Each structure stands twice: as C-alpha cells, then as structure tokens.
Amino acid sequence: MTQPLHVAVVGAGAFGGWTALALLRRGHRVTLVDAWGPGHSRSSSGGETRVIRGLYGADRRYLDWTVRSFDHWHAAGVWSGVPLYQETGCLWMFRDDDSYARLSRPELEAAGLLLEDVPLTAAARRWPGIDFRGVAHAYFEPRAGYLRARMACQTVARQVVALGGTLERAAVQPLGDVGGELAGLALADGRRLQADRYVLAAGPWLPELLPELLGPLLRPTRQEVFFFGLPAGSAQLHETELPVWIDWGERIFYGIPGNDERGFKIGDDTRGAPIDPTTADRRISEPELERARRLIAERFPSLAGAPLVETRVCQYENSPDGHLIVDHHPTAGNLWIAGGGSGHGFKLAPALGQDLAEAILGDRPPGGELALAGRAPFSQDGPTSQFKTGSRPAGQESP
C-alpha cells in the first residue's frame, strides 16, 4: 500500500495489543482503545500467568502459531527488557487414555518441538514432590512454560505507544446494525473515533458490541484460579525444580509453580458458569476451592492443608467448537473481528496478531474453521475444556 492506513483496534488484551504492534511495525497508524486499560482485572488477558505449550492435537494451524509465538515471546523479553516467557517445560500426566499426546507427537516433532515419554518410575525420581499414583502415562514437553500475562499486555501497549501509536482509555458503544463500510466508532464519552479500518478484539465484550452476530457464537464462563503457599524453604515444588503441569483425567487441572513468588497456582480447565465480565462479583466459590484442595492433596502431598494465599476469578470467552473467531465482518469489509480465545488463545497472540495484520492490509485472506461463515451457534454446552475442542487429533473422539 502506498499510503499508511489508520487502524482502530478495540481491546488492549493479547489479541488487540499484538495486532496493533504488528500494524505499527508495517508503517501504519494505530489507535488502541480499551475501557479499563491493558491487562486490567476484568479482562481475559489479565492475571499473572498463562501456560504456553506446543502439544495441540493434529491442528497444524494452532501448532504453527505456537511455534512462531515461542520466538516472538522470547524476542519481546529482549526488546522490552521484561522477561515475559519462562521456559520451565510442561509435565503432562494422563490418568488413562494418552491418545492426545501420542497422536500429536508426529506433528509436534515435525515442528521442531520435543515430547519425552517419561516412565513413571523415572518421573517419580525426577520430580519427588509429585505423587504419581493414578497416573498411567507421563510426558515432558521441554520448551513449554508460562507467560507473564498482565505484564505482557502492559509491555506490548507501551511498545505500541513508543512506536507512535495512540492508547485511548475509552469505552466503545455497541455498533448496532452494520450494513456496509463502518464509518466510525461511537465512544461512551460522546466522541467518535474514525479510522480507515477497525478491529474488534474485545474478548468477552464482543457479544455486547455485535450482539446479533456474535451473541450466538461467544459465551463467557467463570473460571476460578487458586494460589497456595509453599512450605517454608521448599524447593521441590518451586518453578526452579518443577515444571508447569497438566493433570488429565475426568476433569483437566493445570498448574504453574512459582508465579513470581505469588504461590502455587492451580486451575480447573472445565468450563464454568456464565459470567458478565463487567458486573461479576469476583469472589471464589467454596465448592471450587475444595475441588482444588483435593487435587493438590492427592498429587502434591506436601501441599495438603496449605494456606490459600491468593485467588482470582477470570473468564474464558468460548466459541461453540473451541476454535478462535478471526474474520472480517460479513457486510463491512473494513471491520475485523478477533476473539473466541476459549481458554487457549493467549499464547498464540503474537503470531495471530501478525497474521491478522496481514489480513487487514489485504495480504492474506482469512478462512477455514476460524471464519464466521458456517459457524454453528451454541446449541448445547460446547466443549468442556480447551483440550477437548475441534482441534483434537484427527479421527479421535475427545480424549
């Protein structure tokens, strides 16, 4: 393009921030808009940490995004001076069927990522703080780890400003009936933001911005996360000794030791109850806390009875099949939508933002399972987990 475009990006979370940064790096003007600011406490991209892992079923698109994003996250730590990616590895513990790992391994290794099959006796020696009773299969993914989520959103937003972009703290009003090219965004303070192209990357607020189009396709759910205090002087369960872990059974739990000393993090990946991201009371529920306590007492015996030192209630914004939604509006060619992270989108954001920027500029079209066309609305409960989506290994039922 001969003339730089002005692109307005709504949402300063992972998708919006990295898309804005990619557009600026290609020489375009960007206004990044967020109602509460990058990494705020209501957002799906907020909180302290997120898992990054390459094991992804047989869906090559997500695996490719993850592989590219590993490099972007590492590079971001260099250019920002902020360590956003902590490479701890990921320990996968399957209580029964391990087909998700076995059938994913060829794709993973073809992409240059390793997956070690760890015999349980060796696993017990390697990670003595874990009780492997009930585990049938263990795998270790060396390049996996965790990302500093809130810090990452704020770091990317600062880079957007440093490169000449504008960061606006403003609320965007619902768009209503978009019958043709979008002429501007109405802001809650009465102003109007006009640009050449627009990106809606507002996470769980997307259904409010385009209720008729996205209301049937996005469902925010309440997800509770707990941080437990380690025993004084403990090393076995610190991130220097223990990797990120996933306990795969009837329910899928995940955990991140350390979290910059905030505590031993544990979350249940099962989809929770519907949530209003703006008005929800963010206090945790006792049944979810007790479920987390039972899991850590079983799998990490030295944490039985550990004090609860911090909690967080966040949300996933789920699509019906667990796939992201990345496409232009069906009638407004200058309006793009990026959402439906479904609990697994954060880690992909650097590569996704790069590809979305190219699509916005006309360099590559959207398509496939991420497009709006042909997407079935919620008719039942949808996927129960980010691991039990349409991206499961080909020919397999959800493991």
Short mmCIF file of C-alpha atoms in Angstrom, two decimals:
data_model
loop_
_atom_site.label_atom_id
_atom_site.label_comp_id
_atom_site.label_asym_id
_atom_site.label_seq_id
_atom_site.Cartn_x
_atom_site.Cartn_y
_atom_site.Cartn_z
CA MET A 1 0.00 0.00 0.00
CA THR A 2 1.34 3.45 -0.88
CA GLN A 3 -0.42 5.38 1.89
CA PRO A 4 -0.35 4.37 5.57
CA LEU A 5 -3.75 3.41 6.94
CA HIS A 6 -5.26 4.43 10.26
CA VAL A 7 -6.50 1.32 12.09
CA ALA A 8 -8.55 1.49 15.31
CA VAL A 9 -8.11 -1.61 17.48
CA VAL A 10 -10.66 -2.16 20.25
CA GLY A 11 -9.27 -4.18 23.14
CA ALA A 12 -5.72 -3.94 24.55
CA GLY A 13 -5.52 -7.58 25.58
CA ALA A 14 -3.31 -10.17 23.92
CA PHE A 15 -5.08 -10.25 20.53
CA GLY A 16 -5.57 -6.50 20.23
CA GLY A 17 -2.18 -5.46 21.55
CA TRP A 18 -0.14 -7.77 19.31
CA THR A 19 -2.27 -6.88 16.27
CA ALA A 20 -1.73 -3.18 16.93
CA LEU A 21 2.02 -3.74 17.29
CA ALA A 22 2.20 -5.71 14.03
CA LEU A 23 0.36 -2.94 12.15
CA LEU A 24 2.68 -0.25 13.52
CA ARG A 25 5.73 -2.26 12.52
CA ARG A 26 4.39 -2.30 8.97
CA GLY A 27 4.24 1.50 8.95
CA HIS A 28 0.57 2.14 9.69
CA ARG A 29 -1.10 4.43 12.19
CA VAL A 30 -2.87 2.75 15.12
CA THR A 31 -5.25 3.82 17.86
CA LEU A 32 -5.57 1.13 20.56
CA VAL A 33 -8.71 1.52 22.67
CA ASP A 34 -9.57 -0.16 25.96
CA ALA A 35 -12.21 0.71 28.53
CA TRP A 36 -10.05 -0.11 31.58
CA GLY A 37 -6.51 -0.33 30.23
CA PRO A 38 -4.10 -3.14 29.21
CA GLY A 39 -4.16 -6.21 31.45
CA HIS A 40 -6.95 -4.91 33.68
CA SER A 41 -8.52 -7.17 36.30
CA ARG A 42 -11.75 -7.89 34.39
CA SER A 43 -10.04 -8.96 31.19
CA SER A 44 -9.44 -12.45 29.86
CA SER A 45 -5.82 -11.42 29.24
CA GLY A 46 -5.31 -10.19 32.81
CA GLY A 47 -3.99 -12.12 35.80
CA GLU A 48 -0.43 -13.16 36.45
CA THR A 49 0.39 -16.14 34.25
CA ARG A 50 -0.66 -18.34 31.35
CA VAL A 51 0.62 -21.73 30.18
CA ILE A 52 2.34 -21.91 26.80
CA ARG A 53 2.65 -25.40 25.31
CA GLY A 54 3.04 -26.82 21.84
CA LEU A 55 1.12 -30.08 22.24
CA TYR A 56 -2.02 -29.26 20.26
CA GLY A 57 -3.71 -32.24 18.72
CA ALA A 58 -3.41 -32.54 14.95
CA ASP A 59 -4.46 -28.98 14.12
CA ARG A 60 -1.39 -27.62 12.37
CA ARG A 61 -2.62 -24.01 12.32
CA TYR A 62 -2.51 -23.74 16.13
CA LEU A 63 0.77 -25.60 16.36
CA ASP A 64 2.37 -23.30 13.78
CA TRP A 65 1.09 -20.24 15.63
CA THR A 66 2.51 -21.61 18.88
CA VAL A 67 5.92 -22.36 17.37
CA ARG A 68 6.15 -18.84 15.93
CA SER A 69 4.85 -17.34 19.16
CA PHE A 70 7.59 -19.01 21.22
CA ASP A 71 10.08 -16.95 19.22
CA HIS A 72 8.02 -13.75 19.49
CA TRP A 73 7.65 -14.11 23.26
CA HIS A 74 11.37 -14.67 23.65
CA ALA A 75 12.17 -11.70 21.42
CA ALA A 76 9.74 -9.49 23.36
CA GLY A 77 11.69 -10.20 26.52
CA VAL A 78 14.81 -8.98 24.75
CA TRP A 79 13.45 -5.77 23.20
CA SER A 80 11.48 -4.84 26.32
CA GLY A 81 13.94 -5.97 28.98
CA VAL A 82 10.97 -7.66 30.70
CA PRO A 83 11.11 -11.48 31.00
CA LEU A 84 7.66 -12.39 29.67
CA TYR A 85 8.32 -16.08 28.87
CA GLN A 86 9.62 -18.51 31.49
CA GLU A 87 10.71 -21.82 29.96
CA THR A 88 10.02 -24.42 32.66
CA GLY A 89 8.81 -27.27 30.45
CA CYS A 90 5.41 -28.90 30.89
CA LEU A 91 4.71 -32.24 32.55
CA TRP A 92 1.65 -33.96 31.09
CA MET A 93 0.10 -36.58 33.40
CA PHE A 94 -2.61 -38.77 31.86
CA ARG A 95 -4.74 -40.84 34.22
CA ASP A 96 -5.91 -43.11 31.41
CA ASP A 97 -6.07 -42.50 27.64
CA ASP A 98 -2.97 -40.68 26.37
CA SER A 99 -4.03 -40.53 22.70
CA TYR A 100 -3.97 -36.72 22.75
CA ALA A 101 -0.20 -36.88 23.30
CA ARG A 102 0.58 -39.96 21.21
CA LEU A 103 -1.28 -38.79 18.13
CA SER A 104 0.01 -35.24 18.48
CA ARG A 105 3.65 -36.24 18.75
CA PRO A 106 4.44 -36.55 14.98
CA GLU A 107 3.13 -33.04 14.28
CA LEU A 108 4.93 -31.64 17.32
CA GLU A 109 8.25 -33.19 16.41
CA ALA A 110 7.89 -32.20 12.74
CA ALA A 111 7.62 -28.63 14.00
CA GLY A 112 10.89 -29.00 15.92
CA LEU A 113 9.46 -29.45 19.42
CA LEU A 114 10.30 -32.41 21.60
CA LEU A 115 7.97 -34.60 23.63
CA GLU A 116 9.66 -37.01 26.04
CA ASP A 117 7.90 -40.20 27.13
CA VAL A 118 8.84 -40.43 30.82
CA PRO A 119 8.45 -43.81 32.58
CA LEU A 120 6.61 -43.36 35.87
CA THR A 121 9.48 -44.69 37.97
CA ALA A 122 11.81 -42.16 36.34
CA ALA A 123 9.20 -39.41 36.75
CA ALA A 124 8.96 -40.10 40.48
CA ARG A 125 12.73 -39.76 40.84
CA ARG A 126 12.87 -36.65 38.67
CA TRP A 127 10.03 -34.85 40.47
CA PRO A 128 9.92 -36.22 44.03
CA GLY A 129 7.32 -33.70 45.14
CA ILE A 130 4.68 -35.39 42.98
CA ASP A 131 2.69 -38.49 43.88
CA PHE A 132 2.18 -40.31 40.59
CA ARG A 133 -0.39 -42.77 41.88
CA GLY A 134 -3.33 -42.84 39.47
CA VAL A 135 -1.17 -41.64 36.55
CA ALA A 136 -0.95 -44.09 33.64
CA HIS A 137 1.32 -42.10 31.29
CA ALA A 138 3.69 -39.15 31.72
CA TYR A 139 5.22 -36.92 29.04
CA PHE A 140 7.54 -33.94 29.28
CA GLU A 141 7.49 -31.07 26.77
CA PRO A 142 10.77 -29.20 27.32
CA ARG A 143 10.08 -25.91 25.52
CA ALA A 144 6.75 -25.25 27.24
CA GLY A 145 6.45 -22.93 30.21
CA TYR A 146 4.47 -19.91 31.30
CA LEU A 147 3.89 -16.32 30.23
CA ARG A 148 3.50 -13.27 32.47
CA ALA A 149 0.08 -12.25 31.20
CA ARG A 150 -0.79 -8.87 32.71
CA MET A 151 2.81 -7.75 32.40
CA ALA A 152 2.83 -8.83 28.75
CA CYS A 153 -0.28 -6.79 27.87
CA GLN A 154 1.17 -3.70 29.52
CA THR A 155 4.58 -4.23 27.89
CA VAL A 156 3.08 -4.57 24.41
CA ALA A 157 0.89 -1.49 24.95
CA ARG A 158 3.94 0.55 25.98
CA GLN A 159 5.70 -0.58 22.82
CA VAL A 160 2.67 0.47 20.76
CA VAL A 161 2.97 3.98 22.22
CA ALA A 162 6.77 4.01 21.84
CA LEU A 163 6.37 3.27 18.12
CA GLY A 164 3.97 6.17 17.66
CA GLY A 165 0.62 4.53 18.31
CA THR A 166 -2.09 6.04 20.50
CA LEU A 167 -3.53 4.32 23.57
CA GLU A 168 -7.03 5.52 24.44
CA ARG A 169 -8.82 4.66 27.68
CA ALA A 170 -12.38 4.77 26.37
CA ALA A 171 -15.49 2.60 26.14
CA VAL A 172 -16.86 1.76 22.69
CA GLN A 173 -20.63 1.70 22.29
CA PRO A 174 -22.43 -1.27 20.62
CA LEU A 175 -22.17 -0.99 16.86
CA GLY A 176 -25.79 -1.79 16.07
CA ASP A 177 -26.73 -2.78 12.53
CA VAL A 178 -23.59 -2.65 10.39
CA GLY A 179 -24.98 -2.63 6.87
CA GLY A 180 -21.91 -1.51 4.96
CA GLU A 181 -18.49 0.01 5.48
CA LEU A 182 -18.08 1.13 9.08
CA ALA A 183 -17.83 4.92 9.27
CA GLY A 184 -16.68 5.22 12.88
CA LEU A 185 -16.94 4.06 16.48
CA ALA A 186 -19.16 5.87 18.97
CA LEU A 187 -17.44 6.26 22.35
CA ALA A 188 -19.28 6.44 25.67
CA ASP A 189 -17.97 9.96 26.35
CA GLY A 190 -19.69 11.30 23.22
CA ARG A 191 -16.67 11.33 20.93
CA ARG A 192 -16.46 9.48 17.65
CA LEU A 193 -13.35 7.58 16.58
CA GLN A 194 -12.88 7.44 12.82
CA ALA A 195 -10.32 5.29 11.04
CA ASP A 196 -9.78 3.54 7.73
CA ARG A 197 -10.12 0.06 9.21
CA TYR A 198 -11.31 -1.34 12.53
CA VAL A 199 -10.50 -4.39 14.63
CA LEU A 200 -12.73 -5.65 17.44
CA ALA A 201 -10.59 -7.70 19.83
CA ALA A 202 -12.61 -7.05 22.97
CA GLY A 203 -12.68 -10.60 24.35
CA PRO A 204 -15.81 -11.31 26.42
CA TRP A 205 -17.30 -7.93 25.47
CA LEU A 206 -17.52 -8.83 21.76
CA PRO A 207 -21.13 -10.09 22.09
CA GLU A 208 -22.08 -6.70 23.54
CA LEU A 209 -20.51 -4.83 20.63
CA LEU A 210 -22.13 -7.02 17.95
CA PRO A 211 -24.96 -8.83 19.74
CA GLU A 212 -26.82 -10.26 16.74
CA LEU A 213 -23.70 -11.55 15.00
CA LEU A 214 -21.58 -12.66 17.97
CA GLY A 215 -24.12 -13.28 20.72
CA PRO A 216 -24.83 -16.83 19.46
CA LEU A 217 -21.10 -17.54 18.92
CA LEU A 218 -19.41 -16.40 22.14
CA ARG A 219 -20.13 -17.38 25.72
CA PRO A 220 -18.02 -16.04 28.62
CA THR A 221 -17.66 -18.50 31.50
CA ARG A 222 -16.42 -18.07 35.05
CA GLN A 223 -13.01 -19.68 35.73
CA GLU A 224 -11.54 -19.78 39.24
CA VAL A 225 -7.83 -19.91 39.98
CA PHE A 226 -6.17 -20.56 43.34
CA PHE A 227 -2.70 -19.86 44.70
CA PHE A 228 -1.47 -21.94 47.64
CA GLY A 229 1.51 -21.16 49.86
CA LEU A 230 4.52 -23.47 49.67
CA PRO A 231 6.13 -24.86 52.83
CA ALA A 232 8.93 -22.60 54.07
CA GLY A 233 12.18 -23.25 52.23
CA SER A 234 10.53 -25.71 49.84
CA ALA A 235 12.43 -26.37 46.61
CA GLN A 236 10.72 -29.48 45.21
CA LEU A 237 7.57 -27.58 44.25
CA HIS A 238 9.20 -24.33 43.15
CA GLU A 239 9.46 -23.48 39.46
CA THR A 240 13.23 -23.99 39.58
CA GLU A 241 12.57 -27.71 40.18
CA LEU A 242 9.02 -28.36 38.98
CA PRO A 243 7.64 -27.56 35.53
CA VAL A 244 4.22 -26.34 34.54
CA TRP A 245 1.94 -29.38 34.82
CA ILE A 246 -1.34 -30.73 33.44
CA ASP A 247 -3.29 -33.49 35.21
CA TRP A 248 -5.57 -35.07 32.61
CA GLY A 249 -8.45 -37.13 33.94
CA GLU A 250 -12.21 -36.82 34.05
CA ARG A 251 -11.51 -33.14 34.73
CA ILE A 252 -8.35 -31.44 33.49
CA PHE A 253 -6.40 -29.44 36.05
CA TYR A 254 -3.32 -27.36 35.29
CA GLY A 255 -0.80 -25.63 37.50
CA ILE A 256 2.10 -23.19 37.47
CA PRO A 257 4.60 -23.31 40.33
CA GLY A 258 6.15 -20.01 41.35
CA ASN A 259 4.26 -17.24 39.57
CA ASP A 260 6.89 -14.71 40.68
CA GLU A 261 6.53 -15.99 44.24
CA ARG A 262 2.77 -15.41 44.37
CA GLY A 263 2.15 -19.07 45.17
CA PHE A 264 1.48 -22.49 43.67
CA LYS A 265 -1.21 -21.85 41.04
CA ILE A 266 -3.90 -24.39 40.22
CA GLY A 267 -6.92 -24.10 37.93
CA ASP A 268 -9.67 -26.40 36.69
CA ASP A 269 -9.98 -26.10 32.92
CA THR A 270 -13.61 -27.31 32.93
CA ARG A 271 -15.94 -24.61 31.59
CA GLY A 272 -17.63 -22.75 34.42
CA ALA A 273 -20.95 -20.95 34.79
CA PRO A 274 -21.84 -17.98 32.54
CA ILE A 275 -20.37 -14.67 33.69
CA ASP A 276 -20.92 -10.99 32.99
CA PRO A 277 -17.34 -9.69 32.70
CA THR A 278 -18.32 -6.15 33.71
CA THR A 279 -20.52 -6.69 36.75
CA ALA A 280 -19.50 -10.13 38.10
CA ASP A 281 -18.55 -10.48 41.76
CA ARG A 282 -15.05 -11.95 41.64
CA ARG A 283 -15.09 -13.81 44.94
CA ILE A 284 -14.30 -17.52 44.69
CA SER A 285 -16.77 -20.31 45.49
CA GLU A 286 -16.21 -22.87 48.26
CA PRO A 287 -17.02 -25.95 46.10
CA GLU A 288 -14.35 -24.95 43.55
CA LEU A 289 -11.85 -24.30 46.31
CA GLU A 290 -12.49 -27.71 47.85
CA ARG A 291 -12.09 -29.40 44.46
CA ALA A 292 -8.70 -27.70 44.03
CA ARG A 293 -7.65 -28.68 47.55
CA ARG A 294 -8.49 -32.33 46.90
CA LEU A 295 -6.42 -32.37 43.73
CA ILE A 296 -3.30 -30.83 45.24
CA ALA A 297 -3.53 -33.07 48.32
CA GLU A 298 -3.67 -36.10 46.04
CA ARG A 299 -0.99 -35.09 43.55
CA PHE A 300 1.30 -32.88 45.71
CA PRO A 301 1.13 -34.36 49.25
CA SER A 302 3.27 -31.70 50.93
CA LEU A 303 0.62 -29.12 49.94
CA ALA A 304 -2.21 -30.89 51.78
CA GLY A 305 -3.62 -28.25 54.10
CA ALA A 306 -1.52 -25.48 52.51
CA PRO A 307 -2.79 -21.96 53.12
CA LEU A 308 -4.70 -20.21 50.36
CA VAL A 309 -2.66 -17.06 49.72
CA GLU A 310 -4.40 -15.57 46.69
CA THR A 311 -7.37 -16.19 44.39
CA ARG A 312 -8.65 -14.95 41.06
CA VAL A 313 -11.90 -15.27 39.15
CA CYS A 314 -11.36 -14.64 35.45
CA GLN A 315 -13.19 -15.91 32.39
CA TYR A 316 -12.84 -17.76 29.13
CA GLU A 317 -14.74 -16.41 26.15
CA ASN A 318 -15.74 -19.63 24.46
CA SER A 319 -16.81 -20.34 20.91
CA PRO A 320 -19.14 -23.32 20.33
CA ASP A 321 -16.35 -25.54 18.96
CA GLY A 322 -13.39 -24.08 20.85
CA HIS A 323 -11.84 -22.56 17.72
CA LEU A 324 -10.87 -18.90 17.61
CA ILE A 325 -13.01 -16.48 15.59
CA VAL A 326 -10.85 -14.45 13.19
CA ASP A 327 -12.58 -12.89 10.20
CA HIS A 328 -13.89 -9.69 8.69
CA HIS A 329 -17.49 -8.63 9.29
CA PRO A 330 -19.83 -10.23 6.72
CA THR A 331 -21.07 -6.87 5.38
CA ALA A 332 -18.41 -4.37 6.46
CA GLY A 333 -15.18 -5.15 4.67
CA ASN A 334 -13.22 -2.64 6.77
CA LEU A 335 -14.24 -4.26 10.09
CA TRP A 336 -12.37 -7.25 11.53
CA ILE A 337 -13.12 -9.49 14.49
CA ALA A 338 -10.63 -11.45 16.60
CA GLY A 339 -11.90 -13.40 19.60
CA GLY A 340 -13.12 -16.71 20.93
CA GLY A 341 -9.88 -17.46 22.76
CA SER A 342 -11.67 -20.34 24.54
CA GLY A 343 -9.02 -20.64 27.23
CA HIS A 344 -6.12 -21.28 24.84
CA GLY A 345 -5.68 -18.12 22.76
CA PHE A 346 -3.31 -16.00 24.85
CA LYS A 347 -0.12 -17.86 23.99
CA LEU A 348 -0.88 -17.64 20.25
CA ALA A 349 -1.36 -13.88 20.21
CA PRO A 350 2.00 -12.73 18.76
CA ALA A 351 1.72 -14.92 15.65
CA LEU A 352 -2.04 -14.39 15.39
CA GLY A 353 -1.57 -10.62 15.55
CA GLN A 354 1.00 -10.76 12.78
CA ASP A 355 -1.28 -12.81 10.52
CA LEU A 356 -4.31 -10.68 11.31
CA ALA A 357 -2.39 -7.52 10.45
CA GLU A 358 -1.53 -9.02 7.07
CA ALA A 359 -5.17 -9.97 6.50
CA ILE A 360 -6.34 -6.47 7.41
CA LEU A 361 -3.89 -5.00 4.92
CA GLY A 362 -5.09 -7.37 2.21
CA ASP A 363 -2.01 -9.57 2.09
CA ARG A 364 -3.75 -12.81 3.02
CA PRO A 365 -7.41 -13.83 3.37
CA PRO A 366 -8.99 -15.39 6.46
CA GLY A 367 -10.74 -18.71 6.25
CA GLY A 368 -11.03 -22.23 7.48
CA GLU A 369 -12.51 -23.09 10.84
CA LEU A 370 -11.74 -19.58 12.15
CA ALA A 371 -14.10 -17.79 9.74
CA LEU A 372 -17.59 -16.63 10.68
CA ALA A 373 -19.29 -18.29 7.73
CA GLY A 374 -20.67 -21.71 8.57
CA ARG A 375 -20.05 -21.42 12.30
CA ALA A 376 -22.82 -23.19 14.22
CA PRO A 377 -24.17 -21.29 17.24
CA PHE A 378 -24.30 -22.69 20.74
CA SER A 379 -26.99 -25.37 20.79
CA GLN A 380 -25.64 -27.40 23.69
CA ASP A 381 -22.88 -26.76 26.19
CA GLY A 382 -19.99 -26.76 23.70
CA PRO A 383 -16.51 -28.04 24.61
CA THR A 384 -15.85 -28.72 28.29
CA SER A 385 -12.14 -27.90 28.04
CA GLN A 386 -9.62 -26.12 25.84
CA PHE A 387 -8.12 -29.56 25.18
CA LYS A 388 -11.46 -31.07 24.09
CA THR A 389 -12.24 -28.91 21.09
CA GLY A 390 -12.37 -29.28 17.33
CA SER A 391 -8.56 -29.32 17.36
CA ARG A 392 -8.30 -32.85 18.77
CA PRO A 393 -6.24 -35.44 16.88
CA ALA A 394 -7.86 -36.42 13.59
CA GLY A 395 -10.11 -39.46 13.76
CA GLN A 396 -10.31 -39.45 17.53
CA GLU A 397 -13.10 -38.71 19.92
CA SER A 398 -12.22 -36.15 22.57
CA PRO A 399 -9.86 -37.97 24.92
#
